[in-house]
PDB file of C-alpha atoms in Angstrom:
ATOM      1  CA  ASP A 798      14.709  28.275   4.431  1.00  0.00           C
ATOM      2  CA  THR A 799      16.792  25.257   3.530  1.00  0.00           C
ATOM      3  CA  GLY A 800      14.234  22.568   4.327  1.00  0.00           C
ATOM      4  CA  VAL A 801      11.835  20.618   2.116  1.00  0.00           C
ATOM      5  CA  SER A 802       8.725  22.614   1.202  1.00  0.00           C
ATOM      6  CA  GLN A 803       5.379  21.180   0.191  1.00  0.00           C
ATOM      7  CA  ASP A 804       2.369  22.973  -1.149  1.00  0.00           C
ATOM      8  CA  PRO A 805      -0.484  23.035  -0.352  1.00  0.00           C
ATOM      9  CA  ARG A 806      -0.535  21.950   3.285  1.00  0.00           C
ATOM     10  CA  HIS A 807      -4.139  20.847   3.043  1.00  0.00           C
ATOM     11  CA  LYS A 808      -6.385  19.997   0.119  1.00  0.00           C
ATOM     12  CA  ILE A 809     -10.062  19.062   0.179  1.00  0.00           C
ATOM     13  CA  THR A 810     -11.445  17.878  -3.118  1.00  0.00           C
ATOM     14  CA  LYS A 811     -14.528  16.194  -4.447  1.00  0.00           C
ATOM     15  CA  ARG A 812     -14.337  12.637  -5.679  1.00  0.00           C
ATOM     16  CA  GLY A 813     -13.465  12.539  -9.340  1.00  0.00           C
ATOM     17  CA  GLN A 814     -11.478  15.777  -9.385  1.00  0.00           C
ATOM     18  CA  ASN A 815      -7.781  16.000 -10.223  1.00  0.00           C
ATOM     19  CA  VAL A 816      -5.277  17.354  -7.722  1.00  0.00           C
ATOM     20  CA  THR A 817      -1.621  18.339  -7.983  1.00  0.00           C
ATOM     21  CA  PHE A 818       0.883  18.732  -5.194  1.00  0.00           C
ATOM     22  CA  ARG A 819       4.265  20.400  -5.319  1.00  0.00           C
ATOM     23  CA  CYS A 820       7.504  19.631  -3.505  1.00  0.00           C
ATOM     24  CA  ASP A 821      10.662  21.746  -3.369  1.00  0.00           C
ATOM     25  CA  PRO A 822      13.544  19.669  -2.014  1.00  0.00           C
ATOM     26  CA  ILE A 823      16.724  20.797  -0.314  1.00  0.00           C
ATOM     27  CA  SER A 824      18.721  22.306  -3.155  1.00  0.00           C
ATOM     28  CA  GLU A 825      21.869  20.196  -2.651  1.00  0.00           C
ATOM     29  CA  HIS A 826      19.862  16.948  -2.652  1.00  0.00           C
ATOM     30  CA  ASN A 827      19.532  15.193  -5.971  1.00  0.00           C
ATOM     31  CA  ARG A 828      17.144  12.487  -4.791  1.00  0.00           C
ATOM     32  CA  LEU A 829      13.469  13.207  -4.210  1.00  0.00           C
ATOM     33  CA  TYR A 830      10.911  10.771  -2.857  1.00  0.00           C
ATOM     34  CA  TRP A 831       7.140  10.690  -2.546  1.00  0.00           C
ATOM     35  CA  TYR A 832       5.446   8.698   0.195  1.00  0.00           C
ATOM     36  CA  ARG A 833       1.851   8.346   1.349  1.00  0.00           C
ATOM     37  CA  GLN A 834       0.819   7.860   4.953  1.00  0.00           C
ATOM     38  CA  THR A 835      -2.519   6.968   6.486  1.00  0.00           C
ATOM     39  CA  LEU A 836      -3.434   6.940  10.160  1.00  0.00           C
ATOM     40  CA  GLY A 837      -1.675   4.240  12.140  1.00  0.00           C
ATOM     41  CA  GLN A 838       0.587   3.229   9.278  1.00  0.00           C
ATOM     42  CA  GLY A 839       4.133   4.075   8.381  1.00  0.00           C
ATOM     43  CA  PRO A 840       4.933   6.052   5.242  1.00  0.00           C
ATOM     44  CA  GLU A 841       4.385   3.961   2.118  1.00  0.00           C
ATOM     45  CA  PHE A 842       6.734   4.421  -0.843  1.00  0.00           C
ATOM     46  CA  LEU A 843       5.223   5.831  -4.032  1.00  0.00           C
ATOM     47  CA  THR A 844       8.088   6.873  -6.289  1.00  0.00           C
ATOM     48  CA  TYR A 845      11.501   8.503  -6.375  1.00  0.00           C
ATOM     49  CA  PHE A 846      13.714  10.570  -8.642  1.00  0.00           C
ATOM     50  CA  GLN A 847      17.401  11.016  -9.040  1.00  0.00           C
ATOM     51  CA  ASN A 848      17.755  14.407 -10.660  1.00  0.00           C
ATOM     52  CA  GLU A 849      15.055  14.423 -13.338  1.00  0.00           C
ATOM     53  CA  ALA A 850      14.950  10.649 -13.832  1.00  0.00           C
ATOM     54  CA  GLN A 851      12.148   8.686 -12.204  1.00  0.00           C
ATOM     55  CA  LEU A 852      13.982   5.576 -11.036  1.00  0.00           C
ATOM     56  CA  GLU A 853      11.238   3.570  -9.381  1.00  0.00           C
ATOM     57  CA  LYS A 854       7.488   3.619  -9.047  1.00  0.00           C
ATOM     58  CA  SER A 855       5.568   1.481  -6.587  1.00  0.00           C
ATOM     59  CA  ARG A 856       3.467  -1.319  -8.013  1.00  0.00           C
ATOM     60  CA  LEU A 857       0.764  -0.127  -5.637  1.00  0.00           C
ATOM     61  CA  LEU A 858       0.542   3.131  -7.544  1.00  0.00           C
ATOM     62  CA  SER A 859      -2.333   3.086  -9.986  1.00  0.00           C
ATOM     63  CA  ASP A 860      -2.262   4.770 -13.381  1.00  0.00           C
ATOM     64  CA  ARG A 861      -4.163   7.665 -11.854  1.00  0.00           C
ATOM     65  CA  PHE A 862      -0.968   8.780 -10.130  1.00  0.00           C
ATOM     66  CA  SER A 863       1.841  10.518 -11.962  1.00  0.00           C
ATOM     67  CA  ALA A 864       4.894  12.377 -10.781  1.00  0.00           C
ATOM     68  CA  GLU A 865       7.372  14.604 -12.548  1.00  0.00           C
ATOM     69  CA  ARG A 866      10.583  16.364 -11.772  1.00  0.00           C
ATOM     70  CA  PRO A 867      11.222  18.176 -15.042  1.00  0.00           C
ATOM     71  CA  LYS A 868      14.398  20.075 -14.268  1.00  0.00           C
ATOM     72  CA  GLY A 869      15.716  17.978 -11.429  1.00  0.00           C
ATOM     73  CA  SER A 870      14.612  20.542  -8.880  1.00  0.00           C
ATOM     74  CA  PHE A 871      10.972  20.710  -7.714  1.00  0.00           C
ATOM     75  CA  SER A 872       8.561  17.841  -8.257  1.00  0.00           C
ATOM     76  CA  THR A 873       4.821  17.527  -8.746  1.00  0.00           C
ATOM     77  CA  LEU A 874       2.532  14.639  -7.882  1.00  0.00           C
ATOM     78  CA  GLU A 875      -0.782  14.513  -9.694  1.00  0.00           C
ATOM     79  CA  ILE A 876      -3.737  12.321  -8.822  1.00  0.00           C
ATOM     80  CA  GLN A 877      -6.419  12.069 -11.471  1.00  0.00           C
ATOM     81  CA  ARG A 878     -10.040  11.147 -10.801  1.00  0.00           C
ATOM     82  CA  THR A 879      -9.559  11.113  -7.052  1.00  0.00           C
ATOM     83  CA  GLU A 880     -11.241   8.448  -4.929  1.00  0.00           C
ATOM     84  CA  GLN A 881     -12.041   8.459  -1.230  1.00  0.00           C
ATOM     85  CA  GLY A 882      -9.289   5.906  -0.700  1.00  0.00           C
ATOM     86  CA  ASP A 883      -6.757   8.487  -1.855  1.00  0.00           C
ATOM     87  CA  SER A 884      -7.337  10.475   1.344  1.00  0.00           C
ATOM     88  CA  ALA A 885      -3.983  10.477   3.127  1.00  0.00           C
ATOM     89  CA  MET A 886      -0.948  12.553   3.981  1.00  0.00           C
ATOM     90  CA  TYR A 887       1.381  12.849   0.990  1.00  0.00           C
ATOM     91  CA  LEU A 888       4.964  13.288   2.114  1.00  0.00           C
ATOM     92  CA  CYS A 889       7.903  14.435   0.052  1.00  0.00           C
ATOM     93  CA  ALA A 890      11.488  13.839   1.149  1.00  0.00           C
ATOM     94  CA  SER A 891      14.914  14.509  -0.276  1.00  0.00           C
ATOM     95  CA  SER A 892      18.368  13.085   0.252  1.00  0.00           C
ATOM     96  CA  SER A 893      21.812  13.005  -1.234  1.00  0.00           C
ATOM     97  CA  VAL A 894      22.548  10.078  -3.536  1.00  0.00           C
ATOM     98  CA  GLY A 895      22.141   6.743  -1.770  1.00  0.00           C
ATOM     99  CA  GLY A 896      20.161   8.121   1.118  1.00  0.00           C
ATOM    100  CA  ASP A 897      22.781   6.754   3.477  1.00  0.00           C
ATOM    101  CA  TYR A 898      22.305   9.721   5.754  1.00  0.00           C
ATOM    102  CA  GLY A 899      18.542   9.430   5.858  1.00  0.00           C
ATOM    103  CA  TYR A 900      15.866  11.640   4.455  1.00  0.00           C
ATOM    104  CA  THR A 901      14.605  15.110   5.213  1.00  0.00           C
ATOM    105  CA  PHE A 902      10.837  15.237   4.948  1.00  0.00           C
ATOM    106  CA  GLY A 903       8.570  18.127   4.152  1.00  0.00           C
ATOM    107  CA  SER A 904       5.534  18.880   6.305  1.00  0.00           C
ATOM    108  CA  GLY A 905       3.298  16.987   3.912  1.00  0.00           C
ATOM    109  CA  THR A 906       0.088  17.686   2.039  1.00  0.00           C
ATOM    110  CA  ARG A 907      -3.031  16.326   3.715  1.00  0.00           C
ATOM    111  CA  LEU A 908      -5.571  15.291   1.092  1.00  0.00           C
ATOM    112  CA  THR A 909      -9.217  14.742   1.945  1.00  0.00           C
ATOM    113  CA  VAL A 910     -11.477  13.407  -0.792  1.00  0.00           C
ATOM    114  CA  VAL A 911     -15.167  13.942  -0.075  1.00  0.00           C
TER     115      VAL A 911
ATOM    116  CA  ARG B 813       4.323 -10.260   5.761  1.00  0.00           C
ATOM    117  CA  LYS B 814       5.563  -6.670   5.912  1.00  0.00           C
ATOM    118  CA  GLU B 815       9.184  -5.947   4.999  1.00  0.00           C
ATOM    119  CA  VAL B 816       9.720  -4.085   8.266  1.00  0.00           C
ATOM    120  CA  GLU B 817       7.818  -5.162  11.357  1.00  0.00           C
ATOM    121  CA  GLN B 818       7.478  -3.354  14.647  1.00  0.00           C
ATOM    122  CA  ASP B 819       5.470  -3.894  17.804  1.00  0.00           C
ATOM    123  CA  PRO B 820       2.887  -1.094  17.550  1.00  0.00           C
ATOM    124  CA  GLY B 821       2.621  -0.699  21.323  1.00  0.00           C
ATOM    125  CA  PRO B 822       1.516   1.552  22.816  1.00  0.00           C
ATOM    126  CA  PHE B 823       4.252   1.695  25.390  1.00  0.00           C
ATOM    127  CA  ASN B 824       3.200   3.716  28.422  1.00  0.00           C
ATOM    128  CA  VAL B 825       6.091   4.402  30.782  1.00  0.00           C
ATOM    129  CA  PRO B 826       6.787   6.769  33.669  1.00  0.00           C
ATOM    130  CA  GLU B 827       9.349   9.524  33.404  1.00  0.00           C
ATOM    131  CA  GLY B 828      12.821   8.235  34.036  1.00  0.00           C
ATOM    132  CA  ALA B 829      12.089   4.725  32.805  1.00  0.00           C
ATOM    133  CA  THR B 830      14.159   2.824  30.292  1.00  0.00           C
ATOM    134  CA  VAL B 831      12.259   1.514  27.289  1.00  0.00           C
ATOM    135  CA  ALA B 832      13.317  -0.623  24.338  1.00  0.00           C
ATOM    136  CA  PHE B 833      11.762  -1.002  20.897  1.00  0.00           C
ATOM    137  CA  ASN B 834      12.438  -3.818  18.494  1.00  0.00           C
ATOM    138  CA  CYS B 835      12.173  -4.155  14.770  1.00  0.00           C
ATOM    139  CA  THR B 836      12.738  -6.981  12.291  1.00  0.00           C
ATOM    140  CA  TYR B 837      13.277  -6.742   8.544  1.00  0.00           C
ATOM    141  CA  SER B 838      12.933  -9.341   5.830  1.00  0.00           C
ATOM    142  CA  ASN B 839      15.244  -8.143   3.043  1.00  0.00           C
ATOM    143  CA  SER B 840      18.696  -9.548   3.741  1.00  0.00           C
ATOM    144  CA  ALA B 841      20.138  -7.199   1.087  1.00  0.00           C
ATOM    145  CA  SER B 842      19.271  -4.170   3.226  1.00  0.00           C
ATOM    146  CA  GLN B 843      22.261  -1.946   3.702  1.00  0.00           C
ATOM    147  CA  SER B 844      21.456   0.969   5.936  1.00  0.00           C
ATOM    148  CA  PHE B 845      19.172   1.384   8.883  1.00  0.00           C
ATOM    149  CA  PHE B 846      17.592   4.249  10.754  1.00  0.00           C
ATOM    150  CA  TRP B 847      15.214   5.255  13.475  1.00  0.00           C
ATOM    151  CA  TYR B 848      12.895   8.168  12.829  1.00  0.00           C
ATOM    152  CA  ARG B 849      10.652   9.955  15.275  1.00  0.00           C
ATOM    153  CA  GLN B 850       7.197  11.192  14.294  1.00  0.00           C
ATOM    154  CA  ASP B 851       5.087  13.476  16.447  1.00  0.00           C
ATOM    155  CA  CYS B 852       1.329  13.478  16.076  1.00  0.00           C
ATOM    156  CA  ARG B 853       0.272  14.940  12.708  1.00  0.00           C
ATOM    157  CA  LYS B 854       3.849  15.944  11.883  1.00  0.00           C
ATOM    158  CA  GLU B 855       6.380  14.646   9.408  1.00  0.00           C
ATOM    159  CA  PRO B 856       8.925  11.967  10.363  1.00  0.00           C
ATOM    160  CA  LYS B 857      12.296  13.280  11.488  1.00  0.00           C
ATOM    161  CA  LEU B 858      15.541  11.358  11.464  1.00  0.00           C
ATOM    162  CA  LEU B 859      16.503  10.355  15.000  1.00  0.00           C
ATOM    163  CA  MET B 860      19.634   8.331  14.329  1.00  0.00           C
ATOM    164  CA  SER B 861      21.333   5.938  11.970  1.00  0.00           C
ATOM    165  CA  VAL B 862      21.993   2.384  13.162  1.00  0.00           C
ATOM    166  CA  TYR B 863      25.391   0.775  12.734  1.00  0.00           C
ATOM    167  CA  SER B 864      26.467  -2.826  13.124  1.00  0.00           C
ATOM    168  CA  SER B 865      28.755  -1.925  15.993  1.00  0.00           C
ATOM    169  CA  GLY B 866      25.934  -0.202  17.813  1.00  0.00           C
ATOM    170  CA  ASN B 867      25.804   3.521  18.388  1.00  0.00           C
ATOM    171  CA  GLU B 868      24.711   5.940  21.031  1.00  0.00           C
ATOM    172  CA  ASP B 869      23.419   9.484  20.964  1.00  0.00           C
ATOM    173  CA  GLY B 870      22.864  10.808  24.447  1.00  0.00           C
ATOM    174  CA  ARG B 871      20.062   8.802  26.025  1.00  0.00           C
ATOM    175  CA  PHE B 872      19.417   6.834  22.835  1.00  0.00           C
ATOM    176  CA  THR B 873      21.225   3.627  21.866  1.00  0.00           C
ATOM    177  CA  ALA B 874      20.655   1.763  18.615  1.00  0.00           C
ATOM    178  CA  GLN B 875      21.754  -1.776  17.832  1.00  0.00           C
ATOM    179  CA  LEU B 876      21.770  -3.833  14.654  1.00  0.00           C
ATOM    180  CA  ASN B 877      22.028  -7.601  14.342  1.00  0.00           C
ATOM    181  CA  ARG B 878      22.425  -8.411  10.646  1.00  0.00           C
ATOM    182  CA  ALA B 879      22.410 -12.169  11.199  1.00  0.00           C
ATOM    183  CA  SER B 880      19.022 -12.027  12.912  1.00  0.00           C
ATOM    184  CA  GLN B 881      17.811  -9.074  10.790  1.00  0.00           C
ATOM    185  CA  TYR B 882      16.888  -7.259  13.961  1.00  0.00           C
ATOM    186  CA  ILE B 883      17.199  -3.621  15.008  1.00  0.00           C
ATOM    187  CA  SER B 884      16.614  -2.103  18.427  1.00  0.00           C
ATOM    188  CA  LEU B 885      16.324   1.305  20.023  1.00  0.00           C
ATOM    189  CA  LEU B 886      16.866   1.872  23.734  1.00  0.00           C
ATOM    190  CA  ILE B 887      15.800   5.077  25.441  1.00  0.00           C
ATOM    191  CA  ARG B 888      17.162   5.702  28.913  1.00  0.00           C
ATOM    192  CA  ASP B 889      15.821   8.184  31.470  1.00  0.00           C
ATOM    193  CA  SER B 890      12.654   8.844  29.460  1.00  0.00           C
ATOM    194  CA  LYS B 891      11.395  12.421  29.252  1.00  0.00           C
ATOM    195  CA  LEU B 892       7.853  13.639  28.643  1.00  0.00           C
ATOM    196  CA  SER B 893       9.152  15.064  25.359  1.00  0.00           C
ATOM    197  CA  ASP B 894      10.112  11.579  24.159  1.00  0.00           C
ATOM    198  CA  SER B 895       6.398  10.807  23.659  1.00  0.00           C
ATOM    199  CA  ALA B 896       6.051  10.112  19.935  1.00  0.00           C
ATOM    200  CA  THR B 897       5.897   7.324  17.389  1.00  0.00           C
ATOM    201  CA  TYR B 898       9.225   5.715  16.557  1.00  0.00           C
ATOM    202  CA  LEU B 899       9.634   4.404  13.031  1.00  0.00           C
ATOM    203  CA  CYS B 900      12.146   1.731  12.103  1.00  0.00           C
ATOM    204  CA  VAL B 901      13.525   2.252   8.587  1.00  0.00           C
ATOM    205  CA  VAL B 902      15.545   0.044   6.266  1.00  0.00           C
ATOM    206  CA  ASN B 903      17.288   1.019   3.007  1.00  0.00           C
ATOM    207  CA  THR B 904      18.186  -1.237   0.140  1.00  0.00           C
ATOM    208  CA  ASN B 905      21.267  -0.469  -1.939  1.00  0.00           C
ATOM    209  CA  ALA B 906      19.006   1.552  -4.221  1.00  0.00           C
ATOM    210  CA  GLY B 907      18.575   4.029  -1.423  1.00  0.00           C
ATOM    211  CA  LYS B 908      14.819   3.610  -1.129  1.00  0.00           C
ATOM    212  CA  SER B 909      13.610   3.546   2.466  1.00  0.00           C
ATOM    213  CA  THR B 910      11.028   1.089   3.717  1.00  0.00           C
ATOM    214  CA  PHE B 911       9.275   2.172   6.898  1.00  0.00           C
ATOM    215  CA  GLY B 912       7.732   0.131   9.643  1.00  0.00           C
ATOM    216  CA  ASP B 913       4.342   1.160  10.981  1.00  0.00           C
ATOM    217  CA  GLY B 914       5.891   2.576  14.123  1.00  0.00           C
ATOM    218  CA  THR B 915       5.839   2.033  17.858  1.00  0.00           C
ATOM    219  CA  THR B 916       3.967   4.574  19.952  1.00  0.00           C
ATOM    220  CA  LEU B 917       5.533   5.748  23.185  1.00  0.00           C
ATOM    221  CA  THR B 918       3.792   7.768  25.862  1.00  0.00           C
ATOM    222  CA  VAL B 919       5.879   8.973  28.775  1.00  0.00           C
ATOM    223  CA  LYS B 920       3.792   9.949  31.790  1.00  0.00           C
ATOM    224  CA  PRO B 921       4.718  12.170  34.723  1.00  0.00           C
TER     225      PRO B 921
END
C-alpha cells in the first residue's frame, strides 16, 4: 500500500488521559502535516515537518500537543491531559517539498474524549 | 475573518444541472490553489489544482482570479456521485495549506 496510513482509526479516552497517534506517510514524500477537523469545519493546520525538522506549529496548538518525526519517516502526535474539546478527527497528510501538487491524506484518527 | 472563505451551502441540485462554487482568500502572497472533495466521514481527496489560466478536468472547471483573490469551481452535468463537500485550499510559499470550511453539494435524482 503506497498511501498514507494512520493508526488507530478510532480512539475513545477519558478526560485527563494521554493519547498518541501514528502516521506513516507516502515513502517518497518528505513533508508531513497534521490537521484537526471538527464537524462542519475544514481541516485546521496543527504542524508540519520537512524530513525530521518541525518547521511550523500552529499558535492554536496548546503545550499539551506535541509531534515528532524522529527519522524523517513516520510521525507521532501526542495529546497530554486530554480535554473534551480535543474530540475531533486528526488527519495526517504528506506531500513532496512545496506541496505544489497537493496533499495525500490518511483516513484519519477519530478521537472522542469522554 | 477566515483566510479562506466559502459559501457553506448546502447546494441542492437535480442531476444534470450545472453548479458553481466560489471561494475568496485573504493572503495575497498565496501561490498555489486547489479544490479538494470530502465525502461524509472520509478524508479530503485532491480534486484538482487551480491555475491562473483556468483549467478543466472532464466536467470540472476551475478558475483563479489573483487580482480579486477569488477561486471558482464549476461542475457541469452533475451526477449523483458528485454529492460531497468541496473544500477550497490555498498554499503559501511555505507549502502549508489553508482550507476553507467547504461547500456541501447534494445532487438529487
